[in-house]
Short mmCIF file of C-alpha atoms in Angstrom, two decimals:
data_model
loop_
_atom_site.label_atom_id
_atom_site.label_comp_id
_atom_site.label_asym_id
_atom_site.label_seq_id
_atom_site.Cartn_x
_atom_site.Cartn_y
_atom_site.Cartn_z
CA SER A 7 0.00 0.00 0.00
CA GLN A 8 1.04 3.58 -0.57
CA GLU A 9 2.62 5.57 2.25
CA LEU A 10 0.37 8.44 1.36
CA GLU A 11 -3.20 7.82 0.29
CA GLN A 12 -5.42 10.41 -1.31
CA SER A 13 -9.16 10.23 -1.63
CA PRO A 14 -11.10 10.43 -3.72
CA GLN A 15 -9.01 9.53 -6.74
CA SER A 16 -11.25 11.59 -8.97
CA LEU A 17 -14.05 14.03 -8.42
CA ILE A 18 -16.56 15.77 -10.66
CA VAL A 19 -18.49 18.64 -9.13
CA GLN A 20 -20.88 21.27 -10.36
CA GLU A 21 -19.54 24.80 -10.41
CA GLY A 22 -20.30 26.56 -7.16
CA LYS A 23 -20.25 23.43 -5.02
CA ASN A 24 -17.85 22.82 -2.14
CA LEU A 25 -15.56 19.83 -2.06
CA THR A 26 -12.98 18.15 0.14
CA ILE A 27 -9.93 16.08 -0.72
CA ASN A 28 -8.24 13.97 1.92
CA CYS A 29 -4.65 12.85 2.33
CA THR A 30 -3.71 10.19 4.89
CA SER A 31 -0.20 9.15 5.79
CA SER A 32 0.83 5.77 7.16
CA LYS A 33 3.94 7.36 8.69
CA THR A 34 4.60 10.24 11.04
CA LEU A 35 4.24 13.57 9.33
CA TYR A 36 6.87 16.26 9.64
CA GLY A 37 5.19 18.44 7.05
CA LEU A 38 2.45 18.21 4.50
CA TYR A 39 2.40 20.01 1.17
CA TRP A 40 -0.42 20.57 -1.25
CA TYR A 41 0.26 21.10 -4.94
CA LYS A 42 -1.97 21.57 -7.94
CA GLN A 43 -1.06 20.25 -11.34
CA LYS A 44 -2.93 21.52 -14.35
CA TYR A 45 -3.31 18.80 -16.95
CA GLY A 46 0.00 18.33 -18.73
CA GLU A 47 1.73 21.09 -16.80
CA GLY A 48 4.00 21.52 -13.82
CA LEU A 49 3.25 21.59 -10.12
CA ILE A 50 2.00 24.74 -8.46
CA PHE A 51 2.63 25.07 -4.75
CA LEU A 52 -0.56 25.80 -2.79
CA MET A 53 0.42 25.58 0.85
CA MET A 54 2.44 23.77 3.45
CA LEU A 55 1.32 22.65 6.89
CA GLN A 56 3.65 21.68 9.67
CA LYS A 57 1.89 21.85 12.98
CA GLY A 58 -1.03 19.82 14.18
CA GLY A 59 -4.25 21.75 13.94
CA GLU A 60 -2.70 24.21 11.51
CA GLU A 61 -5.04 25.64 8.92
CA LYS A 62 -4.07 27.75 5.93
CA SER A 63 -6.02 29.38 3.16
CA HIS A 64 -5.18 30.41 -0.36
CA GLU A 65 -8.03 32.22 -2.09
CA LYS A 66 -10.94 29.77 -1.85
CA ILE A 67 -8.80 26.81 -0.90
CA THR A 68 -8.29 25.84 2.75
CA ALA A 69 -6.12 23.05 4.09
CA LYS A 70 -5.95 21.61 7.58
CA LEU A 71 -3.57 19.23 9.26
CA ASP A 72 -4.63 16.69 11.84
CA GLU A 73 -1.34 15.53 13.25
CA LYS A 74 -2.82 12.81 15.44
CA LYS A 75 -4.63 11.19 12.56
CA GLN A 76 -1.69 11.89 10.26
CA GLN A 77 -4.15 13.37 7.87
CA SER A 78 -4.73 16.55 5.92
CA SER A 79 -7.81 17.78 4.14
CA LEU A 80 -8.07 20.30 1.33
CA HIS A 81 -11.36 22.12 1.05
CA ILE A 82 -12.47 24.20 -1.91
CA THR A 83 -15.37 26.56 -1.41
CA ALA A 84 -17.64 27.54 -4.30
CA SER A 85 -15.63 25.66 -6.90
CA GLN A 86 -14.92 27.20 -10.28
CA PRO A 87 -13.73 25.71 -13.58
CA SER A 88 -10.31 27.23 -12.86
CA HIS A 89 -10.01 24.85 -9.90
CA ALA A 90 -9.92 21.87 -12.23
CA GLY A 91 -6.71 19.88 -12.23
CA ILE A 92 -4.87 17.27 -10.22
CA TYR A 93 -4.32 17.95 -6.55
CA LEU A 94 -1.33 16.26 -5.02
CA CYS A 95 -0.36 16.02 -1.39
CA GLY A 96 3.28 15.53 -0.54
CA ALA A 97 4.53 14.45 2.84
CA LEU A 98 7.76 14.91 4.71
CA HIS A 99 8.32 11.68 6.58
CA ASN A 100 11.50 12.82 8.22
CA ASN A 101 12.85 16.17 9.29
CA ALA A 102 16.21 15.75 7.59
CA GLY A 103 15.33 17.14 4.22
CA ASN A 104 12.71 17.96 1.66
CA MET A 105 12.33 14.65 -0.10
CA LEU A 106 8.61 14.43 -0.45
CA THR A 107 6.52 11.33 -0.74
CA PHE A 108 3.51 12.04 -2.90
CA GLY A 109 0.02 10.67 -2.91
CA GLY A 110 -1.58 9.39 -6.09
CA GLY A 111 -3.40 12.64 -6.74
CA THR A 112 -7.04 13.62 -6.97
CA ARG A 113 -8.35 14.55 -10.40
CA LEU A 114 -10.89 17.32 -10.07
CA MET A 115 -13.28 18.37 -12.81
CA VAL A 116 -15.64 21.28 -12.33
CA LYS A 117 -18.68 21.35 -14.60
CA PRO A 118 -19.86 24.83 -15.56
CA ASP B 20 11.53 34.95 -14.19
CA THR B 21 11.25 31.18 -14.04
CA ALA B 22 12.43 29.87 -10.68
CA VAL B 23 13.12 26.28 -11.75
CA SER B 24 13.47 25.61 -15.45
CA GLN B 25 13.84 22.31 -17.23
CA THR B 26 14.81 21.58 -20.80
CA PRO B 27 13.60 20.12 -22.99
CA LYS B 28 9.88 20.14 -22.26
CA TYR B 29 9.34 17.18 -24.56
CA LEU B 30 11.79 14.48 -25.53
CA VAL B 31 11.11 11.60 -27.88
CA THR B 32 13.91 9.12 -28.37
CA GLN B 33 14.61 5.54 -29.33
CA MET B 34 15.35 2.68 -27.01
CA GLY B 35 19.00 2.28 -26.23
CA ASN B 36 19.87 5.94 -26.62
CA ASP B 37 21.51 8.07 -23.94
CA LYS B 38 19.84 11.36 -23.11
CA SER B 39 20.07 14.20 -20.63
CA ILE B 40 17.48 16.51 -19.14
CA LYS B 41 18.74 19.82 -17.83
CA CYS B 42 17.52 21.67 -14.77
CA GLU B 43 18.45 25.10 -13.52
CA GLN B 44 17.22 27.07 -10.53
CA ASN B 45 17.77 30.77 -9.94
CA LEU B 46 16.57 30.78 -6.35
CA GLY B 47 19.92 30.30 -4.70
CA HIS B 48 18.71 27.05 -3.17
CA ASP B 49 21.07 24.47 -1.74
CA THR B 50 19.24 21.33 -2.63
CA MET B 51 17.86 20.00 -5.89
CA TYR B 52 15.76 16.96 -6.68
CA TRP B 53 14.53 14.80 -9.47
CA TYR B 54 11.09 13.21 -9.38
CA LYS B 55 9.49 10.79 -11.81
CA GLN B 56 5.76 10.87 -12.51
CA ASP B 57 4.52 7.68 -14.08
CA SER B 58 1.47 7.13 -16.27
CA LYS B 59 -0.72 6.74 -13.21
CA LYS B 60 0.42 10.17 -12.02
CA PHE B 61 2.38 8.80 -9.08
CA LEU B 62 5.26 11.13 -8.27
CA LYS B 63 8.30 9.40 -6.85
CA ILE B 64 11.56 10.88 -5.66
CA MET B 65 14.61 9.74 -7.59
CA PHE B 66 17.44 11.84 -6.21
CA SER B 67 18.14 14.54 -3.70
CA TYR B 68 21.41 16.42 -4.08
CA ASN B 69 23.19 19.29 -2.41
CA ASN B 70 26.84 20.19 -2.19
CA LYS B 71 27.24 17.78 0.68
CA GLU B 72 25.57 14.61 -0.35
CA LEU B 73 23.65 12.71 -2.96
CA ILE B 74 20.74 10.67 -1.74
CA ILE B 75 19.51 8.08 -4.17
CA ASN B 76 16.20 6.29 -4.03
CA GLU B 77 17.30 2.65 -4.06
CA THR B 78 14.62 1.75 -6.60
CA VAL B 79 16.18 3.96 -9.27
CA PRO B 80 18.18 1.97 -11.85
CA ASN B 81 21.84 2.90 -12.09
CA ARG B 82 21.24 3.89 -15.72
CA PHE B 83 20.00 7.13 -14.19
CA SER B 84 22.61 9.51 -12.86
CA PRO B 85 22.39 13.10 -11.65
CA LYS B 86 25.14 15.47 -12.66
CA SER B 87 25.63 18.83 -10.98
CA PRO B 88 28.12 21.19 -12.63
CA ASP B 89 27.32 23.81 -10.00
CA LYS B 90 24.86 24.60 -7.25
CA ALA B 91 22.26 26.01 -9.63
CA HIS B 92 22.14 23.01 -11.94
CA LEU B 93 21.21 19.38 -11.57
CA ASN B 94 21.00 17.49 -14.82
CA LEU B 95 19.56 14.02 -15.19
CA HIS B 96 21.46 11.68 -17.45
CA ILE B 97 19.90 8.44 -18.60
CA ASN B 98 21.83 5.67 -20.31
CA SER B 99 20.41 2.91 -22.49
CA LEU B 100 16.87 4.19 -22.41
CA GLU B 101 14.08 1.64 -22.05
CA LEU B 102 10.40 1.80 -22.91
CA GLY B 103 9.54 1.84 -19.21
CA ASP B 104 11.49 5.05 -18.74
CA SER B 105 8.71 6.93 -20.51
CA ALA B 106 7.29 9.33 -17.95
CA VAL B 107 7.28 12.96 -16.92
CA TYR B 108 10.37 13.97 -14.98
CA PHE B 109 10.21 16.89 -12.59
CA CYS B 110 13.11 18.82 -11.18
CA ALA B 111 12.69 20.70 -7.90
CA SER B 112 14.76 22.79 -5.54
CA SER B 113 14.57 23.97 -1.96
CA GLN B 114 16.68 25.64 0.66
CA ASP B 115 18.57 23.38 3.04
CA VAL B 116 16.22 22.82 5.99
CA ALA B 117 19.13 23.07 8.39
CA ARG B 118 19.53 26.69 7.45
CA THR B 119 16.02 27.96 7.10
CA LYS B 120 12.50 27.24 8.18
CA ASN B 121 11.25 27.77 4.67
CA THR B 122 10.92 24.26 3.38
CA GLU B 123 8.90 24.93 0.27
CA ALA B 124 10.06 22.96 -2.74
CA PHE B 125 9.73 24.68 -6.10
CA PHE B 126 9.09 22.49 -9.10
CA GLY B 127 9.98 22.85 -12.73
CA GLN B 128 7.42 22.43 -15.51
CA GLY B 129 8.38 18.83 -16.16
CA THR B 130 9.94 17.01 -19.11
CA ARG B 131 7.78 14.49 -20.90
CA LEU B 132 10.06 11.69 -22.02
CA THR B 133 8.76 9.21 -24.56
CA VAL B 134 10.89 6.22 -25.46
CA VAL B 135 9.92 4.46 -28.68
#
């Protein structure tokens, strides 16, 4: 099994709806990153969480870290077609460097 | 200004060839990385390199080798390319965590390698 599991694997929502993507680690988290990848393009950094209970927002995207559950959730409010893409969580499983372990990604489509 | 740039963006080559992908970062970062994204979109670390040490993911075949002419560059050289090497390769960089609390990793745009 993967060290970092994302769910759901894919998601289709109507424009304007809220949605949540989850990322669960099987190992201790020293940091959790969220990236967005537009289809066929590079990775865009969204935010990084390090402390349990930490919550950060970037425009209409909010991410939280539950250190005890070794889990992070990414919530998009009032989704728009521009939110479409692949959302990837990356985990730091040690505090010695920045080698991230990535989840399998969540493919988000937003229907206008 | 592109922070992390990779070239080429697309690379189509025949099996058995040797190829290189170049990566440059203008962020003054200490550490650079190569990741491979397979057809299922799984991103896996291949190498981490700074001026002190090279850390290699043990699953990476030794046909793959990183080459760093200086701190701002980490090129990926691949010998005897195989069909299974087809993937998107991402370069990334970050500041050494021992020196700063900013641990954000910046990624390049990716290089789509197709081996035929």
